[in-house]
mmCIF file of C-alpha atoms and ligand atoms in Angstrom:
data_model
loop_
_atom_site.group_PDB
_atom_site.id
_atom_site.type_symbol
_atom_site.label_atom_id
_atom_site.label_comp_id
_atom_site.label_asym_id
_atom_site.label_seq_id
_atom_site.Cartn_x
_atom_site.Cartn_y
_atom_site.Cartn_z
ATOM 1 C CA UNK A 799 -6.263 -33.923 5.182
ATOM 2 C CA UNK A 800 -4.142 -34.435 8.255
ATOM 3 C CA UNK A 801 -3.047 -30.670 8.586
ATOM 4 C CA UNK A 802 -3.766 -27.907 10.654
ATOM 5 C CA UNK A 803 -4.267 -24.541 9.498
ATOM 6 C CA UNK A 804 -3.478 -21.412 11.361
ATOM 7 C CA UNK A 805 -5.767 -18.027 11.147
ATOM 8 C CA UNK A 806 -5.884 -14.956 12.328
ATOM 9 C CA UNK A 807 -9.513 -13.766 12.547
ATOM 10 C CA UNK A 808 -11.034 -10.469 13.861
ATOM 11 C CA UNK A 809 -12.664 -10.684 17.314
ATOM 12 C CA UNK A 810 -14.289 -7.155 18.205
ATOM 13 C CA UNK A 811 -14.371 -3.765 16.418
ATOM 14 C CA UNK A 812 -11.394 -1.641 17.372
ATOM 15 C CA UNK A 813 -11.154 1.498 19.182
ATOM 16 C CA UNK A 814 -8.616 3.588 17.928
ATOM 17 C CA UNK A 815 -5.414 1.322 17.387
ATOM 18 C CA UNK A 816 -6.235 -2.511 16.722
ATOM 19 C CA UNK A 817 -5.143 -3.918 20.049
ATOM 20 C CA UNK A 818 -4.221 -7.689 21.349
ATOM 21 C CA UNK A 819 -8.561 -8.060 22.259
ATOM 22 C CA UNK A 820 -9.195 -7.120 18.897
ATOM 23 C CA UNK A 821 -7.592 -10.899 17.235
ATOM 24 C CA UNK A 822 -8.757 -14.443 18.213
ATOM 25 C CA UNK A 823 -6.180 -17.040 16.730
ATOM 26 C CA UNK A 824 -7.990 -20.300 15.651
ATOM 27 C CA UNK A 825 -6.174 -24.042 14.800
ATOM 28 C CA UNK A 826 -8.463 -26.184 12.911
ATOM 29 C CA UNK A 827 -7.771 -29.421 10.652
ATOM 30 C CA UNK A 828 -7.952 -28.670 6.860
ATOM 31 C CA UNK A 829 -10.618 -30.319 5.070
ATOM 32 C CA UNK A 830 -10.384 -32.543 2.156
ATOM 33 C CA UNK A 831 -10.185 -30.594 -1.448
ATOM 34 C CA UNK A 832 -13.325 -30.668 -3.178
ATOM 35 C CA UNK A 833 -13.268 -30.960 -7.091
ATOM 36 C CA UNK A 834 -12.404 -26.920 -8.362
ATOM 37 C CA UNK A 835 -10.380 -26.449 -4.659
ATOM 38 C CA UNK A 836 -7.400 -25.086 -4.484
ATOM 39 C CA UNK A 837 -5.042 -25.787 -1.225
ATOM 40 C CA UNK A 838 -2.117 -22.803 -1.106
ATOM 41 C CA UNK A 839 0.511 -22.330 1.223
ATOM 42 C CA UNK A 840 1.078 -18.706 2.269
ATOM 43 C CA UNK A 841 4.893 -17.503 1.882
ATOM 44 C CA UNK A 842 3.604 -13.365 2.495
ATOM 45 C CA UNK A 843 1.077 -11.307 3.551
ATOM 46 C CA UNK A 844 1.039 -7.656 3.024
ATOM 47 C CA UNK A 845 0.401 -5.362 5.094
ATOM 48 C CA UNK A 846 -1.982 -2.685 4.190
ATOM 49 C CA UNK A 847 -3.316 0.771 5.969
ATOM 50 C CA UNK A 848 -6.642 -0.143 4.380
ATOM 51 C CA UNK A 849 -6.756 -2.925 6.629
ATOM 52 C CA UNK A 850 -7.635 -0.736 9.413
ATOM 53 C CA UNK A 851 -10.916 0.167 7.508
ATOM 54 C CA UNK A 852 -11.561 -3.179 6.329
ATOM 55 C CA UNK A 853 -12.266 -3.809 10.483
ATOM 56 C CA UNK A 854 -14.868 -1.029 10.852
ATOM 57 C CA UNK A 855 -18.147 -2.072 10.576
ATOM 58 C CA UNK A 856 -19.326 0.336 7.664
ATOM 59 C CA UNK A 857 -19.082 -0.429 4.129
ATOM 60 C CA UNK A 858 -16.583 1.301 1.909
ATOM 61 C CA UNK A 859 -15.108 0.323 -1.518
ATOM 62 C CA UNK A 860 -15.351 -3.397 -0.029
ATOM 63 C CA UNK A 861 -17.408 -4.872 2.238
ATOM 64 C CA UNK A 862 -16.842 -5.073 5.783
ATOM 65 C CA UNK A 863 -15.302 -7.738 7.693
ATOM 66 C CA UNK A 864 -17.585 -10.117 9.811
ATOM 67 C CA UNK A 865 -16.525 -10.301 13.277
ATOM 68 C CA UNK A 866 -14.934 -13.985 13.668
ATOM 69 C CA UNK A 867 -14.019 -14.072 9.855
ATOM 70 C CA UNK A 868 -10.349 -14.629 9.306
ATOM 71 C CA UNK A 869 -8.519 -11.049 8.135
ATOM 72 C CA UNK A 870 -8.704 -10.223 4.799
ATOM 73 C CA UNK A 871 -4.667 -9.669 2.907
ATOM 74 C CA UNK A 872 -3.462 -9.757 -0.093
ATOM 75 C CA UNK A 873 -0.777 -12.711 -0.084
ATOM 76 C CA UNK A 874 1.497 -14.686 -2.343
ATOM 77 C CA UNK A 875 1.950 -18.210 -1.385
ATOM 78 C CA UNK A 876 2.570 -21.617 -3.105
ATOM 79 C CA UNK A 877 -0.012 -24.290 -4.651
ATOM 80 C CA UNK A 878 0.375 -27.084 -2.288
ATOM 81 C CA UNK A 879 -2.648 -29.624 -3.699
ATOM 82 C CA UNK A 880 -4.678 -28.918 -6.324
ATOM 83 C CA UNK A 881 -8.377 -30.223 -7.247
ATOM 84 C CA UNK A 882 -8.831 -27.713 -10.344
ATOM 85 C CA UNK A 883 -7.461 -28.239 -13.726
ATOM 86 C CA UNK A 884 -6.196 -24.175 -13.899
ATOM 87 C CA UNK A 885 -3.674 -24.876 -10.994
ATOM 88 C CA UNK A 886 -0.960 -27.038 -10.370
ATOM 89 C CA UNK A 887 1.094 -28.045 -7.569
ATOM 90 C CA UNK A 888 4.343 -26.127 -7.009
ATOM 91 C CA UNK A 889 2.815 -23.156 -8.338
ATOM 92 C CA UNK A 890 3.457 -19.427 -6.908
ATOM 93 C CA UNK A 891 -0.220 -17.197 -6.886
ATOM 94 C CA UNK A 892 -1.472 -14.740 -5.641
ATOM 95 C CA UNK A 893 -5.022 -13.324 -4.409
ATOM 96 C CA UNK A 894 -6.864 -11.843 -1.148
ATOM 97 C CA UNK A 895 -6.203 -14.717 0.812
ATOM 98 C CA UNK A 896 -6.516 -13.899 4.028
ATOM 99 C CA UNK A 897 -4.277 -14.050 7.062
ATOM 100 C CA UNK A 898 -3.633 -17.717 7.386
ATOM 101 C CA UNK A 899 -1.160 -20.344 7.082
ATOM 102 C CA UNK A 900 -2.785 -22.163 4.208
ATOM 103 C CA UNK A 901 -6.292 -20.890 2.553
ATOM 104 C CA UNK A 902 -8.476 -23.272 0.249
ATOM 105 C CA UNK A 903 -10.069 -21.518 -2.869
ATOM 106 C CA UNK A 904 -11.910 -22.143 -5.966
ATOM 107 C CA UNK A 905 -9.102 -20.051 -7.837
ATOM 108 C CA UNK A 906 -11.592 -17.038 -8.509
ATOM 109 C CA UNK A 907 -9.942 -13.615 -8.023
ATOM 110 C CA UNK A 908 -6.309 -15.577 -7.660
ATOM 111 C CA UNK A 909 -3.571 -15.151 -10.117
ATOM 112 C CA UNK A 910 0.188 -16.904 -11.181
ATOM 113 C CA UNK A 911 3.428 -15.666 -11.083
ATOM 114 C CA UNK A 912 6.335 -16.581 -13.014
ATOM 115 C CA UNK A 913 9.208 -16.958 -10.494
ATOM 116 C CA UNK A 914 11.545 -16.753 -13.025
ATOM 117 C CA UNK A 915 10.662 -12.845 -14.004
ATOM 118 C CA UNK A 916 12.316 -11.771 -10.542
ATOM 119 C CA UNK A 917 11.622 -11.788 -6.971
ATOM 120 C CA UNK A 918 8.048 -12.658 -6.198
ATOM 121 C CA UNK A 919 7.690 -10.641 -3.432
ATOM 122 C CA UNK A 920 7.523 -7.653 -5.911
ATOM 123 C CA UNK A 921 4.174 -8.643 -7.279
ATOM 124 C CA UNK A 922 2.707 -7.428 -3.401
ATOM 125 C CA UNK A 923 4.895 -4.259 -3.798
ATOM 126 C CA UNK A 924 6.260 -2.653 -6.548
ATOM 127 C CA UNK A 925 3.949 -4.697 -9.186
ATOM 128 C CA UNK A 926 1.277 -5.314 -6.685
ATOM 129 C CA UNK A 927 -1.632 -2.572 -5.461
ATOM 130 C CA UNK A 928 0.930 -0.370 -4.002
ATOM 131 C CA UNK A 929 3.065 0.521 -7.274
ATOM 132 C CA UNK A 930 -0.460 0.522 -9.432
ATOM 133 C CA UNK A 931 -1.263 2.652 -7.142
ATOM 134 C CA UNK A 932 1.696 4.839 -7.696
ATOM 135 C CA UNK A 933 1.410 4.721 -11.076
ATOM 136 C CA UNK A 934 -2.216 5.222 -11.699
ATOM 137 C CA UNK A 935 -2.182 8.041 -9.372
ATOM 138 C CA UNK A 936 0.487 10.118 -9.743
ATOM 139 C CA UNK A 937 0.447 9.552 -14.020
ATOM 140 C CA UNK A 938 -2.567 9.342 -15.341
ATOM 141 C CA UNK A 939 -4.276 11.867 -11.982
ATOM 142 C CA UNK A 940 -1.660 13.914 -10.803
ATOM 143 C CA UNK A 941 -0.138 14.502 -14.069
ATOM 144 C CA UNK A 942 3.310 15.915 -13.386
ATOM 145 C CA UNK A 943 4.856 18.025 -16.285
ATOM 146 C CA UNK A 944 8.667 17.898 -17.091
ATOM 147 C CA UNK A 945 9.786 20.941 -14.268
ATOM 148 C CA UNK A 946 6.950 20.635 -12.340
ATOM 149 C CA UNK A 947 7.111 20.482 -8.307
ATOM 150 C CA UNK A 948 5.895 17.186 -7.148
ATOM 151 C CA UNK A 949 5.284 16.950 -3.291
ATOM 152 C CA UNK A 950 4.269 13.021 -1.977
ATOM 153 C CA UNK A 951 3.630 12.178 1.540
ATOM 154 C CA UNK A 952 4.075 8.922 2.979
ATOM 155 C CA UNK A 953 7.204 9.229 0.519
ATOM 156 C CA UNK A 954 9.090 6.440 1.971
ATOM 157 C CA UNK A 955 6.009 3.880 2.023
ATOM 158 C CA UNK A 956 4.842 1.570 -0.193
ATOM 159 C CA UNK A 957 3.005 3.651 -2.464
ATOM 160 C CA UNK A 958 5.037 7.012 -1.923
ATOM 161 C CA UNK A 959 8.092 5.845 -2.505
ATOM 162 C CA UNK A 960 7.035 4.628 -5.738
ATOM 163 C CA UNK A 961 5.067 7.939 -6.291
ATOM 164 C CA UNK A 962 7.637 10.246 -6.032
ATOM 165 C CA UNK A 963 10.324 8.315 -7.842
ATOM 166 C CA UNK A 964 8.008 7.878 -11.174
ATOM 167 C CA UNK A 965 7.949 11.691 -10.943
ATOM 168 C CA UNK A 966 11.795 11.943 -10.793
ATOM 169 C CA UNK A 967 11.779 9.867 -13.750
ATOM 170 C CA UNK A 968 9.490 12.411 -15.820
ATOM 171 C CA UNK A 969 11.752 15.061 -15.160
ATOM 172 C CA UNK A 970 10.071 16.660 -12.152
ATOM 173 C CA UNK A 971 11.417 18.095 -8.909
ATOM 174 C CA UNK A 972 10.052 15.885 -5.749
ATOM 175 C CA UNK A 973 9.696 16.921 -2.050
ATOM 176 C CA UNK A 974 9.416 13.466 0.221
ATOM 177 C CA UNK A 975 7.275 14.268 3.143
ATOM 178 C CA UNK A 976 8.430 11.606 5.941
ATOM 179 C CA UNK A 977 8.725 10.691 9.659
ATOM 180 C CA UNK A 978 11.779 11.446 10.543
ATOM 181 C CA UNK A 979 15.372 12.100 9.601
ATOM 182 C CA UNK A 980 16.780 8.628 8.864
ATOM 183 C CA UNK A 981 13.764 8.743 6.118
ATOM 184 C CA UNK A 982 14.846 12.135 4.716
ATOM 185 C CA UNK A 983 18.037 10.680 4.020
ATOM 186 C CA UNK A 984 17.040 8.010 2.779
ATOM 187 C CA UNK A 985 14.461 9.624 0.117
ATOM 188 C CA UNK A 986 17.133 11.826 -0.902
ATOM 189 C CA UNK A 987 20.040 9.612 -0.628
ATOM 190 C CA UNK A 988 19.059 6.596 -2.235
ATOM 191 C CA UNK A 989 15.861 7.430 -4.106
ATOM 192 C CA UNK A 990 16.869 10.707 -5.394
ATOM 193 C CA UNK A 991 14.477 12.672 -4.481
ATOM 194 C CA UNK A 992 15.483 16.488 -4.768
ATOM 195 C CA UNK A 993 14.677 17.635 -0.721
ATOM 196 C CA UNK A 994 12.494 15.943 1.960
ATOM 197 C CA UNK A 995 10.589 17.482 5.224
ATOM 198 C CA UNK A 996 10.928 15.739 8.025
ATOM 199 C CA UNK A 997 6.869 15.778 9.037
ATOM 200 C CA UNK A 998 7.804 14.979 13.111
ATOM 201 C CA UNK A 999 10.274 17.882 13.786
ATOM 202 C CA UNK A 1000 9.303 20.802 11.105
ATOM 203 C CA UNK A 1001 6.382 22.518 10.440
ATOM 204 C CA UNK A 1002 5.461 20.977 6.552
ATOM 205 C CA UNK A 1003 4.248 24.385 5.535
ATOM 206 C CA UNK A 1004 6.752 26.598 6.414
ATOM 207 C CA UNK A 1005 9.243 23.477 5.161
ATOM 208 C CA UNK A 1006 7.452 23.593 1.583
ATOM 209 C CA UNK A 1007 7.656 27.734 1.251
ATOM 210 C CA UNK A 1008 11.149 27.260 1.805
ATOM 211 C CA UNK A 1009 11.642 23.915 -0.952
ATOM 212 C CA UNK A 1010 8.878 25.066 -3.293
ATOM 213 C CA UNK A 1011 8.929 29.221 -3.232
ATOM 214 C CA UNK A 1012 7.136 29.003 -6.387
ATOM 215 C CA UNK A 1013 4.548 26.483 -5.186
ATOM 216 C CA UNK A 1014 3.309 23.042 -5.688
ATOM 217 C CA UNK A 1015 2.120 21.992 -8.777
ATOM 218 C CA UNK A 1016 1.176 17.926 -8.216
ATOM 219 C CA UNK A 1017 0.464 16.824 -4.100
ATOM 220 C CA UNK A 1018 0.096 13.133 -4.076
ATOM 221 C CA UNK A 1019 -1.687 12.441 -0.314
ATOM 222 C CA UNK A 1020 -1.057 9.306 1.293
ATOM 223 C CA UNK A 1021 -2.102 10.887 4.663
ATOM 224 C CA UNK A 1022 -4.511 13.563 5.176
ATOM 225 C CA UNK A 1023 -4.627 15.747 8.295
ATOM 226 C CA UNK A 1024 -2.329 18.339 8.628
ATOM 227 C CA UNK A 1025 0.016 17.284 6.251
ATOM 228 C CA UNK A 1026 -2.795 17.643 3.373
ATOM 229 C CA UNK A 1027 -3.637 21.027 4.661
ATOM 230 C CA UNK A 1028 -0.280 22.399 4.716
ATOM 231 C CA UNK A 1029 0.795 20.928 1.050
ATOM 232 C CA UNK A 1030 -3.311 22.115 -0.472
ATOM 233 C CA UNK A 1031 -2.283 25.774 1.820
ATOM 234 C CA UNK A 1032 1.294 25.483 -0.615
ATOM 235 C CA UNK A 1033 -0.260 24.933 -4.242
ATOM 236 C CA UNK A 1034 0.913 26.569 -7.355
ATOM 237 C CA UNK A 1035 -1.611 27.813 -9.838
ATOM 238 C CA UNK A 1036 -3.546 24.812 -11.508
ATOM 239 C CA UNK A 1037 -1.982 23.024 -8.939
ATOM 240 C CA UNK A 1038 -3.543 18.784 -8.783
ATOM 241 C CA UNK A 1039 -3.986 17.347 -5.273
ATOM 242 C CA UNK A 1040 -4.287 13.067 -5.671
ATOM 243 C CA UNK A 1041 -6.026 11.571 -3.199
ATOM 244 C CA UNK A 1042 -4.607 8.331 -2.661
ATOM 245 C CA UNK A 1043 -5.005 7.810 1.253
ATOM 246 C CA UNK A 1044 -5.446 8.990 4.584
ATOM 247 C CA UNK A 1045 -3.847 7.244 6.745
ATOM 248 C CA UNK A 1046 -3.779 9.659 9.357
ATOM 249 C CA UNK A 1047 -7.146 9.570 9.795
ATOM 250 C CA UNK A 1048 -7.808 5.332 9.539
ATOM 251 C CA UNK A 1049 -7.952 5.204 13.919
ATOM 252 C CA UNK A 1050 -10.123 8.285 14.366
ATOM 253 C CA UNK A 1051 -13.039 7.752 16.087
ATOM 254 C CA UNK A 1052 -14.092 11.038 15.580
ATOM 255 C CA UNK A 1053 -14.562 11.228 11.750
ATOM 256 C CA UNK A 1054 -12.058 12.939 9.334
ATOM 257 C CA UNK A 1055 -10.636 16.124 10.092
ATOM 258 C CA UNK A 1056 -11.651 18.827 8.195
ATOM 259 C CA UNK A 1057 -9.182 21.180 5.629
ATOM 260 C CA UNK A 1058 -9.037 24.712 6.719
ATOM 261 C CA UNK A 1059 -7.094 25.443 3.617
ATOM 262 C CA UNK A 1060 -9.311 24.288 1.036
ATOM 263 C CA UNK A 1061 -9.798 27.767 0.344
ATOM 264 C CA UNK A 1062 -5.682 27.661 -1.401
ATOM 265 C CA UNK A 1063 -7.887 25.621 -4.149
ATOM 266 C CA UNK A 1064 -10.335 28.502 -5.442
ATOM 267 C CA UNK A 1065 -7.365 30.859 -5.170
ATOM 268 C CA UNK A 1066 -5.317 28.746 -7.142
ATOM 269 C CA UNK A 1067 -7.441 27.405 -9.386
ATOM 270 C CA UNK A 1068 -6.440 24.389 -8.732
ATOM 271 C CA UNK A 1069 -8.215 20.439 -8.508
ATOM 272 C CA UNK A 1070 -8.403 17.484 -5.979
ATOM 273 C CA UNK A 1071 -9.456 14.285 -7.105
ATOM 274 C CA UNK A 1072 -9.708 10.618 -5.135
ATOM 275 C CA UNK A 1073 -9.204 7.404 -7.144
ATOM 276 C CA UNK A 1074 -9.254 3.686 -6.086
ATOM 277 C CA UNK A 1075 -6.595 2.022 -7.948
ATOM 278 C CA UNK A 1076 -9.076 -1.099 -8.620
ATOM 279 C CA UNK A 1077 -11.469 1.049 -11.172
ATOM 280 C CA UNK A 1078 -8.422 1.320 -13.559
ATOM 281 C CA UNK A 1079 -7.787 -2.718 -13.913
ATOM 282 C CA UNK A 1080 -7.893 -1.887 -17.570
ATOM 283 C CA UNK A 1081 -4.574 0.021 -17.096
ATOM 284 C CA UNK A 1082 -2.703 -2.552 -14.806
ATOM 285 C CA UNK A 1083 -0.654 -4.197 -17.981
ATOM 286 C CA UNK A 1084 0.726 -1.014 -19.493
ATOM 287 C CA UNK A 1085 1.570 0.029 -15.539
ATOM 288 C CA UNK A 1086 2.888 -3.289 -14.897
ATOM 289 C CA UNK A 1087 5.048 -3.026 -18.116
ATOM 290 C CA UNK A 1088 6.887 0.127 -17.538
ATOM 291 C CA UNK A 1089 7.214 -0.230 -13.662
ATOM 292 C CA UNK A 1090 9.305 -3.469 -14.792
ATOM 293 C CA UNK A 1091 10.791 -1.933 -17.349
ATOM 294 C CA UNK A 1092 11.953 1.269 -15.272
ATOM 295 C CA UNK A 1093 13.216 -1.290 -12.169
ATOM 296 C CA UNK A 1094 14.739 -3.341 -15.085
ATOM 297 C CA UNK A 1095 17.035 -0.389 -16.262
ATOM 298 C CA UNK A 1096 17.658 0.473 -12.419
ATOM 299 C CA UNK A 1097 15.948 3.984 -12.726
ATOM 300 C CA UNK A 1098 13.251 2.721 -10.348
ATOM 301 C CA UNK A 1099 14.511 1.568 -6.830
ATOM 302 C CA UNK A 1100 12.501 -1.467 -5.378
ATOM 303 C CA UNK A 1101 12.352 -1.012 -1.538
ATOM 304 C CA UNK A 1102 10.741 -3.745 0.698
ATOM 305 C CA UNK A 1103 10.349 -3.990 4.473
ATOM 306 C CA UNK A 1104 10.608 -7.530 5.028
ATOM 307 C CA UNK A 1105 9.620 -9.208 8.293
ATOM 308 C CA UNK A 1106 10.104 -13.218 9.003
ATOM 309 C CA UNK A 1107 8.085 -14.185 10.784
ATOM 310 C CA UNK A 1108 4.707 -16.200 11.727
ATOM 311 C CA UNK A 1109 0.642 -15.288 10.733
ATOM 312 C CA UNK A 1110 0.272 -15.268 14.219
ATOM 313 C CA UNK A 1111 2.845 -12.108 14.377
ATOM 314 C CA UNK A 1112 0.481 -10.064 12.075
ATOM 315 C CA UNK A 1113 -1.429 -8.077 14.645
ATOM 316 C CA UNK A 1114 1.781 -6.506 15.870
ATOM 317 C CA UNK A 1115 3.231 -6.159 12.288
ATOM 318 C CA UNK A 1116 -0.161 -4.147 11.487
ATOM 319 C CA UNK A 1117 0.537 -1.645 14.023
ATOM 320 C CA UNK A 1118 3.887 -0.829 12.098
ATOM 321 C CA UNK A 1119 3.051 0.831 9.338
ATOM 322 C CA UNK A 1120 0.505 3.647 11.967
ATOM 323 C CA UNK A 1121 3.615 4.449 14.004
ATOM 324 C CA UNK A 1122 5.877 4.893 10.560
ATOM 325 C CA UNK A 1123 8.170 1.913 11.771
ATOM 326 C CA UNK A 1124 8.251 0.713 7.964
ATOM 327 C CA UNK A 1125 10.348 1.930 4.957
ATOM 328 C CA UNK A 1126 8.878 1.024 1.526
ATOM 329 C CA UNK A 1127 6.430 -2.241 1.314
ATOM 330 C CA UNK A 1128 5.951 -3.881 4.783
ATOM 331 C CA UNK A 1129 6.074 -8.155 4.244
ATOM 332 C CA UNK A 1130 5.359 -10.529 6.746
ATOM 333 C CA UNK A 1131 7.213 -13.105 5.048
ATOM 334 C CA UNK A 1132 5.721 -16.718 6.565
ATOM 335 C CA UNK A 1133 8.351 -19.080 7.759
ATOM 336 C CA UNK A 1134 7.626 -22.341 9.490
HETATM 337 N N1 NAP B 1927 -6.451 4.854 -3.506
HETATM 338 C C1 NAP B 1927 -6.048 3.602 -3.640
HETATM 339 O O1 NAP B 1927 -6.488 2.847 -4.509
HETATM 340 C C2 NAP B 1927 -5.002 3.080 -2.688
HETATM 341 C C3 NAP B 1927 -4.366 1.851 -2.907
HETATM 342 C C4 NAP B 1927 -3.358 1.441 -2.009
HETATM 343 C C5 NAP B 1927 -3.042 2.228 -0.907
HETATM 344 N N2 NAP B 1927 -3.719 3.389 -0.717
HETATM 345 C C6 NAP B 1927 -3.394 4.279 0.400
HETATM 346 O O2 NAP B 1927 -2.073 4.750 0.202
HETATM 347 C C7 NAP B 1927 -1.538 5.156 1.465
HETATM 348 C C8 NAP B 1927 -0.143 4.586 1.619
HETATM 349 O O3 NAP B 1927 -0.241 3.180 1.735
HETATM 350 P P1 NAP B 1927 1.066 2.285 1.852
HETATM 351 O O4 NAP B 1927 0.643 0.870 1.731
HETATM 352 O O5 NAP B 1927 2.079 2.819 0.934
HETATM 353 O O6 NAP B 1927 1.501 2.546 3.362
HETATM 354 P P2 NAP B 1927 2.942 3.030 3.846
HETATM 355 O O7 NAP B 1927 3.138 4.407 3.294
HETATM 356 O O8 NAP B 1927 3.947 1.991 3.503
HETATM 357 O O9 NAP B 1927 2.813 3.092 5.433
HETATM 358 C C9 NAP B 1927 2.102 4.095 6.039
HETATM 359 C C10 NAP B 1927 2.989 5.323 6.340
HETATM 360 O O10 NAP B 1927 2.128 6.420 6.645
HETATM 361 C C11 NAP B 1927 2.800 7.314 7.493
HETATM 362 N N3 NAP B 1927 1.930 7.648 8.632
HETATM 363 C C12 NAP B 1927 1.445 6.777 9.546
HETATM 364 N N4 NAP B 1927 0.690 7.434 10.447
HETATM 365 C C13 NAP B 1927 0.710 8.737 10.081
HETATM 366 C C14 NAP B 1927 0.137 9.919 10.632
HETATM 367 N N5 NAP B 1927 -0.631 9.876 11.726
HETATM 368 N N6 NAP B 1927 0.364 11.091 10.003
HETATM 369 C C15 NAP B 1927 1.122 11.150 8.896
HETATM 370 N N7 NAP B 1927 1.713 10.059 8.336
HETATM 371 C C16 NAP B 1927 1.501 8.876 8.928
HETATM 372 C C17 NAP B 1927 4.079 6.627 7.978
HETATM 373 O O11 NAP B 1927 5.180 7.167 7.236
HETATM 374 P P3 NAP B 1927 6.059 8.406 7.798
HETATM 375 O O12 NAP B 1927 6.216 8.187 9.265
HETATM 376 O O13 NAP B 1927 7.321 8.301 7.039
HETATM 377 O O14 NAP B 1927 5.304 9.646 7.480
HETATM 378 C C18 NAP B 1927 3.859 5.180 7.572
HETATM 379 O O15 NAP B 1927 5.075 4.514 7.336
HETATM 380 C C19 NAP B 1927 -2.530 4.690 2.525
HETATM 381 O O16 NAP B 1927 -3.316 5.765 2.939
HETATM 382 C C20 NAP B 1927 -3.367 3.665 1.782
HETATM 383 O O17 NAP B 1927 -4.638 3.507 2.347
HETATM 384 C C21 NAP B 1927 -4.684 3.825 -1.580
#
C-alpha cells in the first residue's frame, strides 16, 4: 500500500502533566491488508482523563501502555479497504483505535454505526463511554429519588454534564460543580441545572450549605480531592457518593489524597461506591435507548467540544481537559 500512516506513540513515563518529551511522532508506509484486516481512516479521537493513567506504568482496569506503542483512544473513523467479509468499504466504526491517522485491525472489539441515526460523533459522547457512564452511574448507583438533591462535579464535562441532566429529568434538584463562571452559566442556563458552584473562586462547602441546607442526597464524583471532601462533608442522611473519577488526582505523583471527611459517612449513614462503566456492558442497549430517546425529545442537551485538527495536535488537546479548557465531550476531529 503506497500510504503513510501517522501515529502518535508514548515515549517516556510522565511526570506530573504529559509534556512535549513525553510523545515521539512516527511516519511509516502502511502494509498490505492481510485476509481478516481491516484498513480505517480516523475522522475522531476522544479525549479521555483516563488516558493519563493509561501512561503510568502500573496496571489498572487495563493494561498499561508500552513505552513506544502508539496511544491508546477510542475513535470513530471510516472503512477505507477491507480484507474481512464483516466490513465494507465506506463504512463508519468505531473501537480503541489508537491515536493515528489510519489503524489496521482484525475487526475484534470494533463496532458500526449507522450514519443515518444522527451525528456520529455522538457515539464517542453522549452514546459513547462518557454518557454510559452517566447513565450507569448516576441511575442504576447513585439512585436519585424524585426531590432528591443531586450534586455532580465535573458538571460541564463529558460525563457530568450528562450526569446531572439525567437527574433533572427524574425530577431531582442538581448542583453543577464547575471551573469557573462562564460554566455556571452555562449549567444553569442551558442545561437547566437548578444552581452551580463555581469550584475556582468559592469555597464548595460553604457553597453547598448555602444550595443544599438540607444536605446532599446523591454526589456523583468526577474529581476527587477537595471537591469530594467538601460534597461527602455536605451529605444528607442515606446520602450515595458515585465514584466515577478522579481526575484531580490522575498527575499526582504523590498518590491520592486522602478524605478527612469520610467521617460525614458513619454520621450519615450514608454509602460510597466505585463502578467502571465496562462491567455493566449488559446494560449498554437499554442506556443507549433512552439516552436517544431523551436527546430525541430534546429533554437531554448533547454538548460537544469539537477541535479540527491533526493526530499530531493530540498531545496538546490532552492537556485540555486537566486545565478545564473543555465544555462537554472534547473531539479532536481529524482533518487532512
Ligand atoms: N468509572 C468509569 O467507568 C468512567 C468512565 C468514563 C470516565 N470516567 C471518569 O469520569 C471523569 C470525567 O471524565 P470526562 O471524560 O467527562 O472528562 P471532562 O469532565 O470532560 O473533563 C475533565 C474536567 O475535570 C475538571 N478538572 C480538571 N482538573 C481538575 C482538578 N484539578 N480539580 C477539579 N476538577 C478538575 C475540569 O472541569 P471544571 O474545570 O469545570 O471543573 C475538566 O474540564 C474522569 O475522572 C474520568 O476518568 C469514569
Amino acid at each position: 500500500m503506497n500510504m503513510v500512516n501517522t501515529q502518535v506513540r508514548l515515549a517516556a513515563r510522565p511526570v506530573g502533566l504529559p509534556g512535549d518529551g513525553d510523545w515521539t511522532v512516527t511516519e511509516e508506509r502502511l502494509p498490505a491488508l492481510e485476509t481478516g484486516q481491516v484498513l480505517v481512516r480516523t475522522l475522531y479521537v476522544s479525549i479521555d482523563p483516563a488516558m493519563r493513567g493509561w501512561m503510568r506504568g502500573t496496571p489498572s482496569y487495563l493494561p498499561p501502555l508500552g513505552l513506544g506503542d502508539v496511544m491508546r483512544a477510542w475513535t470513530i473513523g471510516m472503512v477505507e479497504d477491507s480484507r474481512n467479509t464483516l466490513f465494507a468499504e465506506g463504512e463508519i466504526v468505531t473501537g480503541m483505535l489508537g491515536v493515528q491517522r489510519y489503524a489496521v485491525t482484525d475487526g475484534r472489539g470494533v463496532t458500526k454505526i449507522d450514519p443515518a441515526e444522527g451525528p456520529v460523533s455522538a457515539h464517542l459522547g453522549v452514546l459513547g463511554v462518557p454518557g454510559l457512564s452517566a447513565y450507569i452511574g448516576m441511575l442504576d448507583i447513585g439512585r436519585p429519588r424524585e426531590g432528591e438533591t443531586v450534586v455532580v462535579s465535573a458538571a460541564a464535562g463529558a460525563v457530568g454534564n450528562v450526569a446531572g441532566q439525567l437527574a433533572r429529568i427524574h425530577g431531582c434538584r442538581v448542583i453543577g460543580v464547575v471551573g469557573g463562571q462562564e460554566k455556571c452559566r452555562h449549567v444553569v442556563e442551558d442545561l437547566g441545572f437548578d444552581a452551580a458552584v463555581d469550584r475556582r473562586t468559592e469555597d464548595v462547602a460553604e457553597a453547598l450549605r448555602r444550595h443544599a441546607p438540607q444536605g446532599v442526597d446523591v454526589y456523583f464524583d468526577n474529581v476527587g480531592g477537595e471537591v469530594l471532601d467538601a460534597a461527602v462533608r455536605s451529605l444528607a442522611r442515606g446520602g450515595r457518593v458515585v465514584l466515577c473519577g478522579a481526575v484531580s488526582q490522575y498527575n499526582s505523583e504523590n498518590g491520592v489524597g486522602g478524605l478527612p471527611g469520610y467521617i460525614s459517612l458513619l454520621i450519615n449513614r450514608a454509602r460510597m461506591e466505585g463502578f467502571l462503566v465496562f462491567d455493566h456492558a449488559d446494560r449498554y442497549p437499554e442506556a443507549r435507548a433512552r439516552l436517544r430517546e431523551w436527546v430525541k425529545e430534546g429533554s437531554l442537551k448533547v454538548v460537544e467540544d469539537v477541535v479540527p485538527g491533526r493526530v499530531v495536535d493530540f498531545p496538546r488537546l490532552l492537556l485540555r481537559q486537566f486545565d478545564g479548557g473543555n465544555t462537554g465531550k472534547l473531539l479532536l476531529r481529524v482533518e487532512d
